[in-house]
XYZ file of C-alpha atoms in Angstrom:
758
model
C 154.612 -156.094 -14.894
C 155.852 -156.335 -11.294
C 159.334 -155.222 -12.380
C 157.695 -152.138 -13.850
C 156.578 -151.055 -10.378
C 160.195 -151.065 -9.159
C 161.417 -149.162 -12.228
C 158.404 -146.834 -12.397
C 159.751 -143.462 -13.574
C 157.528 -141.347 -11.339
C 158.358 -143.473 -8.262
C 162.091 -143.167 -8.950
C 161.747 -139.393 -9.466
C 159.914 -139.145 -6.143
C 162.707 -141.121 -4.441
C 165.367 -138.953 -6.089
C 163.675 -135.730 -4.978
C 164.713 -136.467 -1.387
C 168.466 -136.884 -2.289
C 168.607 -139.612 0.360
C 170.230 -142.472 -1.576
C 173.889 -143.043 -0.554
C 173.668 -140.256 2.037
C 175.652 -140.369 5.272
C 174.332 -141.980 8.433
C 172.252 -139.690 10.652
C 171.478 -140.182 14.314
C 167.778 -139.375 13.879
C 167.291 -142.357 11.581
C 169.465 -144.605 13.763
C 167.282 -143.726 16.745
C 164.204 -144.827 14.807
C 165.652 -148.243 13.833
C 166.864 -148.793 17.393
C 163.372 -148.004 18.689
C 161.778 -150.304 16.083
C 164.058 -153.167 17.163
C 163.167 -152.556 20.809
C 159.416 -152.475 20.108
C 159.518 -155.735 18.134
C 162.224 -157.398 20.281
C 164.438 -158.135 17.247
C 168.213 -157.797 16.826
C 167.994 -156.189 13.357
C 166.090 -153.155 12.084
C 166.590 -151.347 8.751
C 165.413 -148.271 6.857
C 165.589 -149.601 3.301
C 165.227 -147.472 0.142
C 164.690 -149.279 -3.174
C 165.701 -147.898 -6.575
C 165.731 -149.827 -9.874
C 169.005 -151.702 -9.123
C 169.474 -152.101 -5.375
C 168.263 -151.359 -1.912
C 170.159 -148.795 0.188
C 170.055 -148.919 3.993
C 169.783 -145.362 5.345
C 170.029 -146.927 8.817
C 171.082 -150.520 9.595
C 170.678 -151.362 13.272
C 172.299 -154.736 14.047
C 173.663 -155.220 10.516
C 176.961 -154.049 8.985
C 175.699 -153.913 5.394
C 174.738 -150.569 3.795
C 173.124 -151.990 0.639
C 172.246 -155.188 -1.265
C 171.108 -156.047 -4.757
C 167.418 -156.441 -5.438
C 167.958 -160.194 -5.887
C 168.291 -160.526 -2.089
C 165.665 -157.946 -1.077
C 162.672 -158.680 1.150
C 161.506 -155.060 0.985
C 161.038 -154.989 -2.779
C 157.891 -157.130 -2.426
C 156.145 -154.264 -0.640
C 156.506 -152.337 -3.922
C 155.965 -155.248 -6.336
C 152.798 -156.455 -4.583
C 151.657 -152.936 -3.551
C 151.571 -153.865 0.162
C 151.513 -151.597 3.209
C 152.748 -154.378 5.536
C 154.715 -157.554 4.733
C 155.301 -160.192 7.460
C 157.266 -163.390 6.729
C 157.217 -165.585 9.851
C 159.430 -168.360 8.376
C 161.384 -167.341 5.231
C 162.949 -170.828 4.768
C 159.465 -172.147 4.009
C 158.612 -169.304 1.597
C 159.740 -170.036 -1.970
C 160.312 -166.305 -2.558
C 163.037 -166.152 0.085
C 164.186 -169.745 0.772
C 167.231 -169.429 -1.540
C 168.325 -166.006 -0.214
C 171.896 -165.947 1.103
C 170.659 -164.086 4.173
C 168.288 -167.001 4.886
C 170.557 -169.947 4.045
C 173.859 -168.323 4.982
C 175.428 -167.117 8.229
C 172.704 -164.586 9.029
C 170.017 -167.306 9.027
C 167.135 -164.837 8.874
C 164.121 -166.642 10.349
C 161.665 -163.746 10.527
C 160.932 -160.527 8.574
C 158.373 -157.754 9.102
C 158.325 -154.586 6.996
C 156.104 -151.488 6.732
C 156.041 -149.478 3.501
C 157.622 -146.001 3.436
C 154.887 -144.289 1.402
C 155.055 -140.535 0.753
C 152.099 -138.140 0.563
C 151.785 -138.723 -3.192
C 151.342 -142.483 -2.653
C 154.762 -143.584 -3.950
C 156.379 -146.504 -2.072
C 160.032 -145.571 -1.528
C 161.135 -148.574 0.547
C 160.413 -149.893 4.022
C 161.076 -149.775 7.739
C 161.687 -153.434 8.623
C 162.812 -155.702 11.478
C 164.499 -159.143 11.264
C 165.283 -161.997 13.640
C 167.207 -165.288 13.401
C 164.265 -167.178 14.859
C 160.660 -167.382 13.809
C 158.198 -165.254 15.736
C 154.951 -163.300 15.565
C 154.187 -159.617 16.130
C 151.117 -158.439 17.991
C 148.885 -155.633 16.699
C 150.474 -153.059 18.998
C 153.969 -153.812 17.644
C 152.768 -153.580 14.034
C 151.067 -150.246 14.759
C 154.307 -149.065 16.354
C 156.211 -149.854 13.139
C 153.589 -147.971 11.099
C 153.937 -144.920 13.336
C 157.740 -144.966 13.050
C 157.460 -145.333 9.262
C 155.400 -142.133 9.161
C 158.119 -140.390 11.191
C 160.719 -141.495 8.609
C 158.603 -139.994 5.800
C 158.270 -136.747 7.775
C 162.073 -136.596 8.131
C 162.382 -137.107 4.365
C 159.934 -134.247 3.713
C 161.822 -131.977 6.125
C 165.081 -132.766 4.328
C 163.432 -131.950 0.997
C 162.016 -128.654 2.305
C 165.406 -127.491 3.575
C 167.005 -128.271 0.236
C 164.275 -126.303 -1.566
C 164.793 -123.329 0.770
C 168.522 -123.256 -0.017
C 167.777 -123.429 -3.745
C 165.302 -120.556 -3.514
C 167.808 -118.461 -1.589
C 170.470 -118.979 -4.281
C 167.957 -118.074 -6.960
C 167.007 -114.908 -5.099
C 170.641 -113.898 -4.821
C 171.077 -114.334 -8.577
C 168.028 -112.178 -9.247
C 169.398 -109.565 -6.871
C 172.637 -109.367 -8.890
C 170.663 -109.021 -12.115
C 168.483 -106.275 -10.638
C 171.567 -104.472 -9.376
C 172.961 -104.373 -12.922
C 169.666 -103.149 -14.387
C 169.200 -100.215 -12.033
C 172.841 -99.145 -11.802
C 172.213 -96.489 -14.461
C 169.137 -95.093 -12.697
C 170.924 -93.685 -9.654
C 168.966 -95.988 -7.350
C 171.038 -97.863 -4.811
C 170.178 -101.471 -4.001
C 171.015 -103.105 -0.710
C 170.685 -106.547 0.785
C 170.655 -106.962 4.552
C 171.659 -110.257 6.207
C 169.802 -109.650 9.475
C 171.125 -112.713 11.266
C 174.778 -111.812 10.634
C 174.265 -108.006 10.678
C 175.747 -107.487 7.200
C 174.781 -105.027 4.446
C 175.587 -105.828 0.803
C 175.503 -102.692 -1.400
C 175.625 -101.988 -5.115
C 177.787 -99.212 -6.586
C 175.033 -96.562 -6.554
C 174.418 -97.272 -2.897
C 178.129 -96.927 -2.142
C 178.223 -93.670 -4.109
C 175.394 -92.226 -1.987
C 177.495 -92.976 1.096
C 180.548 -91.333 -0.500
C 182.553 -94.473 -1.345
C 184.474 -95.015 -4.557
C 183.706 -97.794 -7.032
C 186.647 -99.837 -5.683
C 185.311 -99.886 -2.124
C 184.180 -103.117 -0.538
C 180.526 -103.867 -1.149
C 179.750 -105.388 2.242
C 179.452 -103.426 5.494
C 178.581 -104.271 9.042
C 175.085 -102.976 9.755
C 176.486 -100.916 12.628
C 178.697 -99.110 10.059
C 175.591 -98.436 7.972
C 173.817 -96.926 10.995
C 176.770 -94.573 11.527
C 175.847 -92.829 8.256
C 172.282 -92.101 9.455
C 171.742 -88.632 10.901
C 171.574 -88.937 14.726
C 168.231 -87.135 14.822
C 166.724 -89.649 12.371
C 168.236 -92.895 13.698
C 165.511 -93.536 16.269
C 162.798 -93.195 13.619
C 164.637 -95.558 11.243
C 164.927 -98.200 13.975
C 161.250 -97.845 14.824
C 160.245 -98.320 11.177
C 162.419 -101.441 10.871
C 161.017 -102.853 14.107
C 157.452 -102.531 12.819
C 158.479 -104.367 9.669
C 160.205 -107.162 11.627
C 157.145 -107.550 13.863
C 154.798 -107.923 10.841
C 153.040 -104.640 11.665
C 153.926 -103.339 8.226
C 154.922 -105.338 5.165
C 156.977 -102.590 3.537
C 159.743 -100.566 5.183
C 159.457 -97.056 3.666
C 161.088 -93.935 5.116
C 162.784 -90.651 4.188
C 165.698 -89.564 6.346
C 169.085 -87.839 6.270
C 172.518 -89.419 5.931
C 175.940 -87.895 6.470
C 178.326 -89.265 3.816
C 182.077 -89.800 4.112
C 182.814 -86.200 3.134
C 180.517 -84.882 5.880
C 177.798 -83.749 3.481
C 174.189 -84.202 4.624
C 171.820 -85.623 2.017
C 168.196 -86.699 2.069
C 167.449 -90.274 0.969
C 164.310 -92.288 0.289
C 164.847 -95.794 1.698
C 162.435 -98.708 1.334
C 162.617 -102.476 1.543
C 160.916 -105.736 2.408
C 161.800 -108.889 4.355
C 161.894 -111.777 1.879
C 163.116 -114.603 4.103
C 161.921 -115.691 7.542
C 162.862 -118.515 9.922
C 160.486 -119.404 12.744
C 158.893 -115.944 12.483
C 162.312 -114.272 12.690
C 163.518 -112.104 9.758
C 166.616 -113.411 7.986
C 167.037 -111.579 4.684
C 165.837 -108.151 3.582
C 166.138 -106.369 0.223
C 165.591 -102.722 -0.561
C 166.462 -99.588 -2.518
C 167.793 -96.200 -1.526
C 167.739 -92.996 -3.596
C 169.275 -89.570 -3.107
C 166.322 -87.127 -2.988
C 168.222 -84.083 -1.712
C 167.430 -81.950 -4.775
C 163.749 -82.863 -4.622
C 163.597 -82.033 -0.906
C 165.277 -78.673 -1.541
C 162.908 -77.905 -4.432
C 159.944 -78.857 -2.300
C 161.239 -76.603 0.448
C 161.408 -73.611 -1.928
C 157.914 -74.332 -3.198
C 156.616 -74.588 0.348
C 158.338 -71.325 1.215
C 156.737 -69.547 -1.752
C 153.368 -71.061 -0.962
C 153.656 -70.036 2.687
C 154.339 -66.433 1.690
C 151.274 -66.381 -0.521
C 149.139 -68.030 2.137
C 150.336 -65.564 4.761
C 148.948 -62.738 2.627
C 145.514 -64.263 2.018
C 145.210 -65.709 5.528
C 145.820 -62.362 7.249
C 142.114 -61.482 7.084
C 138.866 -62.660 8.659
C 137.084 -62.311 5.329
C 136.559 -65.471 3.269
C 138.586 -66.078 0.096
C 138.253 -69.186 -2.082
C 138.191 -70.341 -5.692
C 136.754 -73.403 -7.449
C 137.215 -74.876 -10.923
C 134.534 -75.541 -13.531
C 133.627 -78.845 -11.809
C 133.165 -77.117 -8.442
C 136.440 -78.549 -7.077
C 138.437 -76.429 -4.645
C 141.473 -74.676 -6.133
C 142.497 -72.705 -3.041
C 141.030 -71.160 0.113
C 142.202 -69.110 3.076
C 142.058 -70.110 6.736
C 138.836 -68.203 7.402
C 137.031 -70.268 4.747
C 138.518 -73.570 6.011
C 137.572 -72.724 9.600
C 133.959 -72.031 8.669
C 133.658 -75.267 6.651
C 135.315 -77.350 9.407
C 132.976 -75.948 12.048
C 129.972 -76.855 9.882
C 130.820 -80.367 8.663
C 133.649 -81.451 10.967
C 136.451 -81.462 8.391
C 138.107 -79.227 5.801
C 137.818 -79.481 2.063
C 141.132 -80.429 0.496
C 142.367 -79.061 -2.809
C 140.546 -81.027 -5.498
C 137.513 -81.818 -3.312
C 134.032 -80.906 -4.539
C 132.888 -77.991 -2.352
C 129.498 -79.517 -1.545
C 128.811 -81.950 1.265
C 126.005 -84.301 2.208
C 126.233 -82.684 5.646
C 124.877 -79.460 4.137
C 121.141 -79.015 3.721
C 120.128 -79.891 0.150
C 118.565 -76.460 -0.328
C 121.834 -74.782 0.693
C 123.782 -76.945 -1.762
C 121.392 -76.109 -4.596
C 121.462 -72.393 -3.776
C 125.276 -72.230 -3.939
C 125.397 -74.348 -7.085
C 123.168 -71.757 -8.748
C 125.498 -68.946 -7.629
C 128.549 -70.795 -9.006
C 126.765 -71.617 -12.275
C 125.957 -67.928 -12.834
C 129.598 -66.950 -12.333
C 130.828 -69.741 -14.632
C 128.608 -68.249 -17.351
C 130.644 -65.044 -17.077
C 128.393 -63.074 -14.715
C 129.895 -60.911 -11.973
C 127.566 -60.303 -9.005
C 127.275 -60.057 -5.222
C 124.751 -61.499 -2.757
C 124.117 -61.389 0.948
C 124.649 -64.855 2.428
C 124.252 -66.360 5.874
C 126.997 -68.542 7.334
C 126.338 -70.731 10.376
C 129.232 -71.667 12.676
C 128.008 -74.510 14.958
C 131.323 -74.783 16.798
C 131.005 -71.181 17.989
C 127.187 -71.341 18.170
C 127.091 -68.270 15.994
C 125.607 -67.176 12.692
C 127.366 -64.556 10.600
C 126.355 -62.727 7.466
C 128.548 -61.894 4.528
C 128.414 -59.900 1.333
C 129.805 -62.387 -1.166
C 131.193 -61.452 -4.582
C 131.441 -63.976 -7.434
C 133.845 -63.443 -10.358
C 134.819 -65.721 -13.272
C 138.488 -66.859 -13.290
C 140.378 -66.905 -16.613
C 143.935 -67.860 -17.559
C 146.267 -65.653 -19.637
C 144.717 -66.980 -22.840
C 141.179 -66.157 -21.759
C 140.251 -69.766 -21.014
C 137.721 -70.152 -18.189
C 139.366 -71.923 -15.245
C 136.639 -71.470 -12.639
C 135.572 -68.661 -10.330
C 136.838 -66.696 -7.347
C 134.755 -65.727 -4.330
C 135.218 -63.038 -1.698
C 132.917 -62.723 1.306
C 133.044 -59.707 3.639
C 131.563 -59.985 7.143
C 128.466 -57.729 7.463
C 127.070 -59.408 10.582
C 126.865 -56.242 12.657
C 124.777 -54.552 9.981
C 122.332 -57.451 9.734
C 122.025 -57.856 13.496
C 121.172 -54.214 13.883
C 118.109 -54.890 11.732
C 116.950 -57.735 13.990
C 116.940 -56.003 17.378
C 113.213 -55.288 17.078
C 112.317 -58.980 17.365
C 110.294 -59.529 20.498
C 112.075 -61.272 23.372
C 108.854 -63.146 24.074
C 108.689 -64.470 20.521
C 112.306 -65.535 20.737
C 111.685 -67.362 23.991
C 108.623 -69.088 22.561
C 110.597 -70.282 19.578
C 113.232 -71.726 21.870
C 110.615 -73.426 24.016
C 108.768 -74.864 21.030
C 112.008 -76.216 19.594
C 112.854 -78.024 22.805
C 112.334 -81.792 23.032
C 111.874 -81.407 26.796
C 108.830 -79.946 28.538
C 109.387 -76.344 29.673
C 106.656 -74.917 31.878
C 105.764 -72.519 34.693
C 103.544 -73.434 37.656
C 102.077 -71.099 40.256
C 102.259 -71.689 43.978
C 98.824 -73.363 43.932
C 100.065 -75.996 41.480
C 98.354 -74.720 38.307
C 100.078 -74.743 34.898
C 100.607 -71.138 33.767
C 102.492 -71.895 30.538
C 103.882 -74.953 28.778
C 105.586 -75.611 25.442
C 104.497 -77.896 22.625
C 106.683 -80.792 23.787
C 103.851 -81.789 26.156
C 101.835 -83.051 23.205
C 104.550 -85.491 22.122
C 105.392 -86.616 25.656
C 101.985 -86.654 27.414
C 99.558 -86.528 24.495
C 97.988 -83.229 25.625
C 98.148 -79.933 23.757
C 99.263 -76.876 25.794
C 95.654 -75.548 25.913
C 94.545 -78.813 27.578
C 96.979 -78.274 30.476
C 97.093 -74.520 31.102
C 94.854 -73.731 34.078
C 94.910 -77.362 35.278
C 96.695 -78.618 38.404
C 99.789 -80.647 37.589
C 99.082 -83.137 40.414
C 96.002 -84.399 38.544
C 98.302 -85.917 35.883
C 100.774 -87.561 38.297
C 100.651 -91.347 38.868
C 98.669 -92.123 42.020
C 101.604 -93.903 43.700
C 103.895 -90.882 43.114
C 101.568 -88.081 44.265
C 102.679 -87.965 47.909
C 106.368 -87.933 46.985
C 105.724 -85.243 44.335
C 103.816 -82.988 46.752
C 106.622 -83.290 49.317
C 109.143 -82.279 46.661
C 106.924 -79.345 45.594
C 106.746 -78.119 49.185
C 110.572 -78.142 49.374
C 110.713 -76.099 46.144
C 108.321 -73.486 47.510
C 110.602 -73.252 50.552
C 113.376 -72.105 48.213
C 115.179 -75.399 47.586
C 116.427 -75.888 44.028
C 115.570 -79.400 42.813
C 117.373 -81.361 40.084
C 117.080 -85.009 39.111
C 113.661 -85.644 40.690
C 111.829 -88.606 39.105
C 108.118 -89.391 39.040
C 105.548 -90.879 36.667
C 102.888 -89.063 34.659
C 99.794 -90.582 33.067
C 99.665 -90.149 29.283
C 96.424 -89.172 27.589
C 96.201 -92.776 26.350
C 96.559 -94.005 29.989
C 100.125 -95.280 29.554
C 102.780 -94.431 32.139
C 105.528 -91.937 31.240
C 108.558 -91.740 33.588
C 109.800 -88.132 33.950
C 112.989 -86.436 35.199
C 112.415 -82.902 36.676
C 114.474 -79.837 37.440
C 112.634 -76.963 39.157
C 113.412 -73.586 40.707
C 111.120 -71.206 42.662
C 111.216 -67.530 41.663
C 110.121 -65.677 44.769
C 109.778 -62.380 42.922
C 107.542 -63.713 40.157
C 105.902 -66.224 42.523
C 106.186 -69.020 39.954
C 108.091 -72.296 39.615
C 110.192 -72.640 36.473
C 110.370 -76.296 35.430
C 112.090 -78.480 32.840
C 110.942 -82.103 32.491
C 112.439 -84.858 30.322
C 110.862 -88.110 29.165
C 113.169 -90.890 30.448
C 111.245 -93.857 29.042
C 114.183 -94.990 26.912
C 116.576 -94.548 29.829
C 114.401 -96.777 32.003
C 114.320 -99.427 29.299
C 118.093 -99.204 28.990
C 118.446 -99.526 32.770
C 116.351 -102.712 32.710
C 118.407 -104.147 29.849
C 121.628 -103.237 31.644
C 120.408 -104.893 34.827
C 119.495 -108.048 32.920
C 122.859 -108.020 31.163
C 124.689 -107.638 34.463
C 122.752 -110.551 35.964
C 123.587 -112.736 32.981
C 127.238 -111.671 33.213
C 127.349 -112.509 36.923
C 125.725 -115.883 36.302
C 127.977 -116.803 33.387
C 131.305 -115.319 34.512
C 131.447 -114.276 38.133
C 129.668 -117.348 39.540
C 131.068 -119.844 37.010
C 133.472 -122.692 37.644
C 136.291 -121.300 35.505
C 138.565 -118.312 36.045
C 137.908 -115.483 33.577
C 140.435 -112.683 33.116
C 141.109 -109.880 30.645
C 144.725 -108.950 29.825
C 146.287 -106.221 27.737
C 148.916 -106.967 25.082
C 151.655 -106.874 27.773
C 149.725 -109.577 29.697
C 148.807 -107.229 32.566
C 145.546 -108.046 34.331
C 142.711 -105.617 33.479
C 139.934 -107.753 34.965
C 139.797 -110.929 37.060
C 136.577 -112.780 37.904
C 135.634 -113.373 41.574
C 136.249 -117.100 41.045
C 139.943 -116.317 41.615
C 139.244 -116.333 45.348
C 138.120 -119.961 45.160
C 140.466 -121.262 42.452
C 143.646 -119.256 43.219
C 142.954 -118.327 46.874
C 143.548 -114.701 45.892
C 141.060 -111.851 45.470
C 140.653 -110.243 42.018
C 141.886 -106.884 43.356
C 145.291 -108.380 44.214
C 145.853 -109.312 40.565
C 144.753 -106.071 38.905
C 147.693 -104.221 37.350
C 150.091 -107.151 37.835
C 151.553 -109.225 35.014
C 150.202 -112.722 34.428
C 153.647 -114.124 33.627
C 154.905 -113.143 37.098
C 152.852 -116.094 38.379
C 153.971 -118.657 35.769
C 156.481 -121.264 36.961
C 159.992 -120.422 35.630
C 160.271 -123.823 33.934
C 157.020 -123.205 32.017
C 157.603 -119.491 31.304
C 159.120 -119.629 27.797
C 156.614 -122.143 26.415
C 153.589 -120.309 27.859
C 154.914 -116.948 26.589
C 155.330 -118.366 23.098
C 151.846 -119.891 23.065
C 150.295 -116.720 24.523
C 151.642 -114.377 21.840
C 150.264 -116.658 19.129
C 146.998 -114.826 19.876
C 148.277 -111.815 17.922
C 148.185 -113.994 14.775
C 145.088 -116.157 15.372
C 141.716 -115.343 16.981
C 141.989 -118.065 19.625
C 144.659 -120.391 20.985
C 144.821 -123.034 23.689
C 147.727 -123.152 26.144
C 148.662 -126.608 27.382
C 148.709 -127.225 31.173
C 151.292 -125.152 33.047
C 152.037 -124.265 36.654
C 150.566 -121.070 38.137
C 151.589 -119.633 41.517
C 148.879 -119.059 44.131
C 148.974 -118.151 47.845
C 151.995 -119.159 49.971
C 154.135 -119.674 46.824
C 152.287 -122.865 45.967
C 151.569 -123.865 42.366
C 148.566 -125.403 40.671
C 148.295 -126.711 37.125
C 146.178 -124.495 34.847
C 144.746 -125.155 31.397
C 143.942 -121.978 29.471
C 142.070 -120.851 26.376
C 143.085 -117.374 25.087
C 140.783 -115.314 22.818
C 141.767 -112.089 21.027
C 139.131 -109.425 21.739
C 141.348 -106.389 21.144
C 139.040 -105.214 18.357
C 135.929 -105.555 20.552
C 135.337 -102.016 21.967
C 133.492 -103.276 25.041
C 136.441 -105.521 25.993
C 139.553 -104.129 24.259
C 141.737 -106.872 25.608
C 142.731 -110.537 25.540
C 140.193 -112.810 27.257
C 141.695 -115.694 29.235
C 139.535 -118.651 30.339
C 141.398 -120.939 32.763
C 140.590 -123.980 34.830
C 142.447 -125.918 37.515
C 143.639 -129.245 36.037
C 145.976 -130.169 38.886
C 144.113 -133.425 39.562
C 144.460 -134.487 35.942
C 148.170 -133.607 35.787
C 148.865 -135.260 39.137
C 147.026 -138.347 37.910
C 149.338 -138.528 34.885
C 152.375 -138.044 37.110
C 151.106 -140.757 39.438
C 150.907 -143.110 36.478
C 154.492 -142.232 35.525
C 155.623 -142.851 39.086
C 153.733 -146.140 39.197
C 155.367 -147.254 35.951
C 158.788 -146.484 37.395
C 158.003 -148.526 40.475
C 156.756 -151.388 38.324
C 160.057 -151.407 36.435
C 161.995 -151.491 39.714
C 160.211 -154.481 41.108
C 159.991 -156.274 37.721
C 163.321 -157.993 38.403
C 162.066 -159.721 41.512
C 158.270 -159.671 41.245
C 157.668 -160.531 37.577
C 154.928 -163.142 38.042
C 153.172 -161.027 40.662
C 153.194 -158.059 38.224
C 151.236 -159.850 35.481
C 148.013 -159.449 37.439
C 148.482 -155.639 37.949
C 149.323 -155.320 34.258
C 146.118 -157.081 33.327
C 144.190 -154.806 35.661
C 145.917 -151.742 34.137
C 144.887 -152.834 30.627
C 141.341 -153.352 31.887
C 141.378 -149.861 33.372
C 142.357 -148.452 29.986
C 139.357 -150.062 28.315
C 137.126 -148.807 31.112
C 138.426 -145.236 30.707
C 137.795 -145.390 26.978
C 134.115 -146.070 27.638
C 133.674 -143.373 30.307
C 132.679 -139.745 29.559
C 135.788 -138.120 30.949
C 136.269 -134.340 31.135
C 139.109 -134.462 28.605
C 139.319 -133.345 25.044
C 139.835 -135.974 22.389
C 143.548 -135.425 21.928
C 144.367 -135.510 25.631
C 142.232 -138.570 26.286
C 143.857 -140.606 23.520
C 147.303 -139.415 24.529
C 146.654 -140.512 28.116
C 145.269 -143.884 27.034
C 148.113 -144.534 24.613
C 150.600 -143.632 27.296
C 149.071 -146.142 29.755
C 148.905 -148.850 27.091
C 152.544 -148.292 26.076
C 153.637 -148.340 29.694
C 151.715 -151.539 30.432
C 152.995 -153.222 27.301
C 156.567 -152.246 28.139
C 156.181 -153.801 31.614
C 154.728 -156.974 30.078
C 157.648 -157.268 27.649
C 160.138 -156.819 30.482
C 158.381 -159.506 32.517
C 158.422 -161.922 29.601
C 162.153 -161.333 29.144
C 162.732 -161.970 32.840
C 160.721 -165.182 32.745
C 162.507 -166.374 29.592
C 165.881 -165.628 31.152
C 164.949 -167.429 34.357
C 163.713 -170.473 32.480
C 166.958 -170.667 30.497
C 169.072 -170.366 33.620
C 167.072 -173.117 35.264
C 167.386 -175.226 32.069
C 163.605 -175.699 32.058
C 161.483 -175.638 28.899
C 158.785 -172.959 29.039
C 155.292 -173.925 28.015
C 152.584 -171.438 27.146
C-alpha cells in the first residue's frame, strides 16, 4: 500500500507537469539549499524529487551525487507515511536507515531533517532536506525556516510551469494564425501579426497585395517600413489609436486611413486589431486585419455629394419641410425643421426616430398624432399651428399642409409636411391685447413677489406670489404698510434702506425677514428702484428660505471638513493624473514645513527621493487599475533639501465630480523607518564585536528576544504585515547572532582542548 503512494499515477503526473526531473542545475535552487544548510548549521542540503524509481537532486549542496535509487532514500518516507516533516536524529539506531550505505559507508550520515515539497493540489513531490555526519537537534525556528524555503521551491516550480504553458499557448496561437490566414486569403482581407517587442510585422499575401508587393515578396517587415506606407496626414491618428490600445483605454484598435502603395497609388483601408499577449502590462503580440475600402469610400463620397445637392435645395428656405413613415418615424427633414425641434427638446431627431418626445406636452403629441393619422388615411388638408422656439424666446405660427406619400406602385409610405411661416399675420391680430393684461399675466406667472409701494410705505399693487410666500392674498396686503409685516429685529434696518431708496439709490441684494401669516419667519431678498415721476417704488422680492438652509448645511460641511482634514494629523492632498498638486491640506506646514500654496501646481514626484522614484511611480499609477492602493514608505523632500519618510494611501476619486482627482493620504513614518535602520545598524555592530565579546553578547541577545515578545503584546501603530515583518526581522537577527556566538564558543573550546558542558 505504501509503495502505491510512491507510484501513484496522479502524483507522478503532477511531478511530470513541472518538467523538472533531470533538468540542469540552476542558481536559484542552489541558493535555497545553501541557505537551508546555513539555517540548520549542516554541511549537506538537498532538493530531492521522487518518482517511481529514484530520487533526483535538483540541487545538492555539499554532496556530489545528483540522484540515488529509492532503496537508499530518506525522503521517500515523507511520501510513504504522508508526513510534512521527517526528522531522524540518529539514523544508525533507526531500523529503516541503519543499513543504508550513506549511513554505514564513508558519508556516515548521523542526522536527517526533511520538509515535504507539497504543491497546491496536495501532491508530495519530494523534499527539501538537510544532513549532518553527527547527531543533532533542530529548534522550532530552524524547522519553520525549512518550511518557508520549501514553499519557495514550490513557487519556483509553479513559475517554471507557467512559463512553459505561456510558450505552448504562443505556439498554438501562431498555428491558428496560419490557419486563419489560409481561410481568409480568398476574401481580400489582409491579416497581419505585429511583434511589438521586436518591431516586426508579419503579413499574409492579401496584406502584401494591398501594399503593392508581389506574391514572392518577403512576408515580414520592420514596423517602421509599415509606417512609411501610411499617408503622412493620417500617421498621427494611427499612432494615437494604437497608443490607446496599448494603454488599455480601448480593447480593439479600429481605424480607417489612407495608405500609399509601392506604385504611389493612394487607397483607403479599414484596419483593426487586438493585443493578444502581454508581459508585465506591456503589449507583446498583436493580431489584426486590413481591407481595401477605396471603392466603398468613393461610392460613399458620391452618395454624400448627391445627398448634399438635394439637401441644399430643401435647406435653402426658412419654411419647414419633413416627412414621416407609417410608424411616425422620420424619413427626412430640412434644417429649419431640425432647428425648431432642437430648440424645443435640446436635440435633433435622427432619421428613423419617432417624431414625438416626452419633452413635448402630452396634448401637443396627441394633437399632432391626430394630424398624421388623418393624412395616413389619404386625407390632404392644412391647419394653422403654433411653434414655440425656447432658444430664441419666440413663438411662430405656420400654415401646415399634410399630404400622403406613395411610392411608384401606389403603396403608402408615409406623409409629407410643409409649414409656411404666417407669424406676422397672426401677430397683427393680437396687437389689441391690453398691455396691462399682459403685464398682469407676467406678474402672476412669476414665482417672485412683484409689487409697487408708495412713498408712505403702502402696498399699491402686488402679484399672486405673495400668497405662496407670505400666506396673504393680494387683497389682504394692498393698502397696508409693508413695515407691519417685517420682523421686529429687521424694521430699523429696513426703514434705513427705504430712506436710501427714496433718495434715489437703486438697491439690489437687500435681505430682511418677513412674518408669514402662520407666524413663521420667511427670509427675503429685495431689489427696489424709486420712480420719481410716478412717485412709486418698484420692487421684486424672492423667498430665500432654501438658500439659507443650504448656507447652513454648507457651513456645517465646511466645519466638518476643517475638523477632519485641515486640522487632522495626516497630510491630505488631491492630485491630477499627472501627479500635479490640486489641493494640499494646511497640515503640510507642520508635517513638511511648507505651506500648501507652495505645492499647488507642482508635481509630487519632484519631491520623491531619486532612489525611490521608480518604485513610487509604479505603485502610484496602479491607482488607474484599482480604486485604492498603498505605497510603502519612501523619502519625501521638505524644506532645506531634507527628507522624511512618508507612508501613503492613494484613492481614485476621478469619477467623483466634487473631487475629480486622486486623493493622497500621507503620514510621517520617519521614526518607524529610523527605528528599523537602527536595528539593522545594531545588528551589524553585534556581528563586529561577536568575535571578541561573545559571552557578553548573550545577555543583550536575551534582552532583544524579550523585547520582541514585549512588542508583540503592545498595541503598536503598525499594520499587521509590517508588525510581523519587523518582529520576524528582529528574531532572525537575534537568532543569527546567537548562532555566531555558539560557533565562536565551540571553536574556542576546541582550541583550548576543553570539553564544553551545557
